[in-house]
Amino acid sequence: VQSSMTLWELGEQPLPASQAAEYVRDAAEAVHYAHQQGTLHRDLKPSNILIDRQGRVRITDFGLAKRIEGQSDLTLTGQILGTPSYMSPEQLSASQVTGQSDLYSLGVTMYHLLTGAPPFQADSIPRLMDKIVKQRHRPVADIRDDIPPCTDSILDQVLAKDPADRFPSGRAFAYALRECASRLAADHI
């Protein structure tokens, strides 16, 4: 019996919207906690998020983590570090990385869980980076017809190119996912 699975393993096929939202909501709360402790993850992706046997979300692999408050880096600065498909535009342009960068990566993870792939793909790293920095993601509702409008609204905000346009915290991201789920449940009563 396997004790845990990564979201990568679970996301090989698109997940039901409610299940993807639940996993990402819990991950957003965990990321919020890490940020409150002064730590940026900088490499959030489905393979770094575990679901344990009890269904609890666990964030792993803090190998690229950085202290938020200008303290010493746990890894080198001035380099592009992370997995490009899940990196925020500011990470790819070697700009300041904040908590909103982690939230962007978590948004890419949610998109992947809903569609089976990250929002941007290309045949080379430079083309991929260009797409992430300049292009808007395709709405999930264009790919799946069972996606509620609030899901795409949440993804629009968390995948905003400008970090200031994203959710202010992991808790705010989690709250939006919770509210979306509540509206859906109320619509189906």
Tab-separated table of C-alpha atoms in Angstrom:
chain	number	residue	atom	x	y	z
A	1	VAL	CA	0.000	0.000	0.000
A	2	GLN	CA	1.426	3.348	-1.053
A	3	SER	CA	1.609	5.869	1.786
A	4	SER	CA	1.339	8.983	-0.387
A	5	MET	CA	1.046	10.178	-3.965
A	6	THR	CA	2.183	13.387	-5.583
A	7	LEU	CA	-0.210	15.636	-7.443
A	8	TRP	CA	1.938	14.829	-10.478
A	9	GLU	CA	0.854	11.206	-10.222
A	10	LEU	CA	-2.768	12.187	-9.627
A	11	GLY	CA	-2.711	14.783	-12.412
A	12	GLU	CA	-1.787	12.473	-15.281
A	13	GLN	CA	-5.462	12.712	-16.234
A	14	PRO	CA	-7.577	15.786	-15.495
A	15	LEU	CA	-9.161	15.659	-12.047
A	16	PRO	CA	-12.744	16.601	-11.184
A	17	ALA	CA	-12.864	20.351	-10.566
A	18	SER	CA	-13.927	19.939	-6.940
A	19	GLN	CA	-11.048	17.555	-6.173
A	20	ALA	CA	-8.428	19.758	-7.879
A	21	ALA	CA	-9.760	22.813	-6.028
A	22	GLU	CA	-9.667	20.986	-2.690
A	23	TYR	CA	-6.037	19.912	-3.129
A	24	VAL	CA	-4.942	23.354	-4.292
A	25	ARG	CA	-6.918	25.060	-1.514
A	26	ASP	CA	-5.092	22.975	1.096
A	27	ALA	CA	-1.752	23.602	-0.644
A	28	ALA	CA	-2.487	27.354	-0.667
A	29	GLU	CA	-3.061	27.224	3.095
A	30	ALA	CA	0.249	25.372	3.521
A	31	VAL	CA	2.041	27.926	1.335
A	32	HIS	CA	0.442	30.709	3.375
A	33	TYR	CA	1.872	29.114	6.517
A	34	ALA	CA	5.349	28.877	4.940
A	35	HIS	CA	5.144	32.535	3.924
A	36	GLN	CA	4.065	33.497	7.469
A	37	GLN	CA	7.200	31.697	8.677
A	38	GLY	CA	9.291	33.796	6.279
A	39	THR	CA	9.935	31.182	3.582
A	40	LEU	CA	9.309	31.266	-0.177
A	41	HIS	CA	9.249	27.832	-1.824
A	42	ARG	CA	10.215	28.942	-5.393
A	43	ASP	CA	9.630	25.505	-6.969
A	44	LEU	CA	5.982	24.615	-6.412
A	45	LYS	CA	4.759	22.044	-8.914
A	46	PRO	CA	2.659	18.879	-8.816
A	47	SER	CA	5.633	16.624	-8.020
A	48	ASN	CA	6.398	18.702	-4.887
A	49	ILE	CA	2.899	18.381	-3.439
A	50	LEU	CA	2.054	15.106	-1.724
A	51	ILE	CA	-1.315	13.726	-0.693
A	52	ASP	CA	-0.873	11.411	2.288
A	53	ARG	CA	-2.924	8.328	3.098
A	54	GLN	CA	-5.408	10.447	5.081
A	55	GLY	CA	-5.846	12.829	2.135
A	56	ARG	CA	-3.822	15.647	3.693
A	57	VAL	CA	-1.722	17.882	1.471
A	58	ARG	CA	2.012	18.122	2.178
A	59	ILE	CA	4.419	20.523	0.474
A	60	THR	CA	7.856	18.977	-0.127
A	61	ASP	CA	11.263	19.848	-1.589
A	62	PHE	CA	12.243	23.187	-0.136
A	63	GLY	CA	15.632	22.877	-1.871
A	64	LEU	CA	15.188	26.196	-3.697
A	65	ALA	CA	13.537	27.965	-0.769
A	66	LYS	CA	14.485	31.519	0.149
A	67	ARG	CA	13.936	33.608	3.237
A	68	ILE	CA	11.431	36.395	2.569
A	69	GLU	CA	12.827	39.147	4.799
A	70	GLY	CA	16.084	39.747	2.965
A	71	GLN	CA	17.885	37.158	5.036
A	72	SER	CA	20.446	34.896	3.478
A	73	ASP	CA	19.310	32.746	0.583
A	74	LEU	CA	19.140	29.018	0.996
A	75	THR	CA	20.205	28.861	-2.669
A	76	LEU	CA	22.130	31.189	-4.983
A	77	THR	CA	20.604	34.507	-6.042
A	78	GLY	CA	20.584	36.067	-9.506
A	79	GLN	CA	19.879	32.744	-11.170
A	80	ILE	CA	16.725	31.341	-12.671
A	81	LEU	CA	15.933	28.474	-10.331
A	82	GLY	CA	12.964	26.124	-10.547
A	83	THR	CA	10.956	24.201	-13.119
A	84	PRO	CA	10.239	26.556	-16.049
A	85	SER	CA	6.679	25.380	-16.850
A	86	TYR	CA	5.593	26.239	-13.287
A	87	MET	CA	7.610	29.428	-12.827
A	88	SER	CA	6.110	32.890	-12.623
A	89	PRO	CA	6.928	35.581	-15.182
A	90	GLU	CA	9.007	37.449	-12.600
A	91	GLN	CA	11.053	34.334	-11.797
A	92	LEU	CA	11.822	33.845	-15.472
A	93	SER	CA	12.919	37.450	-15.866
A	94	ALA	CA	15.090	37.239	-12.705
A	95	SER	CA	12.968	39.944	-11.030
A	96	GLN	CA	12.065	40.050	-7.351
A	97	VAL	CA	10.351	36.865	-6.224
A	98	THR	CA	7.590	37.229	-3.622
A	99	GLY	CA	4.818	35.113	-2.160
A	100	GLN	CA	2.771	35.893	-5.269
A	101	SER	CA	5.374	33.969	-7.278
A	102	ASP	CA	4.586	30.841	-5.261
A	103	LEU	CA	0.876	31.469	-5.757
A	104	TYR	CA	1.397	31.717	-9.529
A	105	SER	CA	3.145	28.327	-9.476
A	106	LEU	CA	0.269	26.909	-7.455
A	107	GLY	CA	-2.138	28.331	-10.060
A	108	VAL	CA	-0.175	26.564	-12.807
A	109	THR	CA	-0.464	23.389	-10.742
A	110	MET	CA	-4.236	23.837	-10.509
A	111	TYR	CA	-4.447	24.403	-14.251
A	112	HIS	CA	-2.447	21.207	-14.795
A	113	LEU	CA	-4.738	19.230	-12.477
A	114	LEU	CA	-7.797	20.474	-14.383
A	115	THR	CA	-6.462	19.982	-17.919
A	116	GLY	CA	-3.681	17.403	-17.679
A	117	ALA	CA	-0.975	19.900	-18.697
A	118	PRO	CA	0.465	23.277	-17.650
A	119	PRO	CA	-1.041	26.310	-19.421
A	120	PHE	CA	2.061	27.014	-21.504
A	121	GLN	CA	4.043	24.514	-23.530
A	122	ALA	CA	6.708	24.967	-26.182
A	123	ASP	CA	9.431	23.074	-28.004
A	124	SER	CA	12.236	25.054	-26.352
A	125	ILE	CA	12.901	26.755	-23.024
A	126	PRO	CA	13.240	30.253	-24.604
A	127	ARG	CA	9.864	29.863	-26.379
A	128	LEU	CA	8.273	28.561	-23.194
A	129	MET	CA	9.650	31.488	-21.206
A	130	ASP	CA	8.344	33.934	-23.818
A	131	LYS	CA	4.854	32.428	-23.620
A	132	ILE	CA	4.788	32.525	-19.819
A	133	VAL	CA	5.927	36.150	-19.737
A	134	LYS	CA	3.771	37.482	-22.610
A	135	GLN	CA	0.761	35.286	-23.385
A	136	ARG	CA	-2.527	34.816	-21.577
A	137	HIS	CA	-3.427	31.263	-20.623
A	138	ARG	CA	-6.286	29.524	-22.407
A	139	PRO	CA	-9.399	29.426	-20.177
A	140	VAL	CA	-10.019	25.974	-18.750
A	141	ALA	CA	-13.680	26.285	-19.766
A	142	ASP	CA	-12.468	26.258	-23.396
A	143	ILE	CA	-10.936	22.823	-22.729
A	144	ARG	CA	-13.562	21.306	-20.414
A	145	ASP	CA	-17.273	22.019	-20.416
A	146	ASP	CA	-17.783	21.073	-16.755
A	147	ILE	CA	-15.731	23.930	-15.305
A	148	PRO	CA	-17.667	26.550	-13.332
A	149	PRO	CA	-17.029	30.212	-14.247
A	150	CYS	CA	-15.623	30.945	-10.790
A	151	THR	CA	-12.783	28.486	-11.449
A	152	ASP	CA	-11.578	30.400	-14.493
A	153	SER	CA	-11.978	33.689	-12.606
A	154	ILE	CA	-9.722	32.365	-9.860
A	155	LEU	CA	-7.180	31.124	-12.397
A	156	ASP	CA	-7.275	34.486	-14.189
A	157	GLN	CA	-6.311	36.208	-10.950
A	158	VAL	CA	-3.670	33.756	-9.718
A	159	LEU	CA	-2.064	33.550	-13.195
A	160	ALA	CA	-1.965	37.323	-13.693
A	161	LYS	CA	1.313	38.474	-15.237
A	162	ASP	CA	1.709	41.277	-12.680
A	163	PRO	CA	2.222	39.907	-9.148
A	164	ALA	CA	0.241	42.856	-7.733
A	165	ASP	CA	-2.849	41.571	-9.586
A	166	ARG	CA	-2.661	38.129	-7.939
A	167	PHE	CA	-4.143	37.123	-4.608
A	168	PRO	CA	-2.403	38.906	-1.731
A	169	SER	CA	-1.784	35.638	0.147
A	170	GLY	CA	-2.195	31.888	0.046
A	171	ARG	CA	-5.050	32.269	2.507
A	172	ALA	CA	-6.881	34.650	0.130
A	173	PHE	CA	-6.372	32.161	-2.726
A	174	ALA	CA	-7.701	29.331	-0.517
A	175	TYR	CA	-10.687	31.483	0.507
A	176	ALA	CA	-11.580	32.160	-3.143
A	177	LEU	CA	-11.467	28.411	-3.876
A	178	ARG	CA	-13.642	27.710	-0.822
A	179	GLU	CA	-16.171	30.372	-1.884
A	180	CYS	CA	-16.300	28.956	-5.420
A	181	ALA	CA	-16.991	25.468	-4.029
A	182	SER	CA	-19.711	26.863	-1.733
A	183	ARG	CA	-21.444	28.600	-4.634
A	184	LEU	CA	-21.357	25.399	-6.650
A	185	ALA	CA	-22.778	23.362	-3.775
A	186	ALA	CA	-25.578	25.937	-3.300
A	187	ASP	CA	-26.391	25.808	-7.030
A	188	HIS	CA	-26.816	22.009	-6.870
A	189	ILE	CA	-29.186	21.894	-3.883
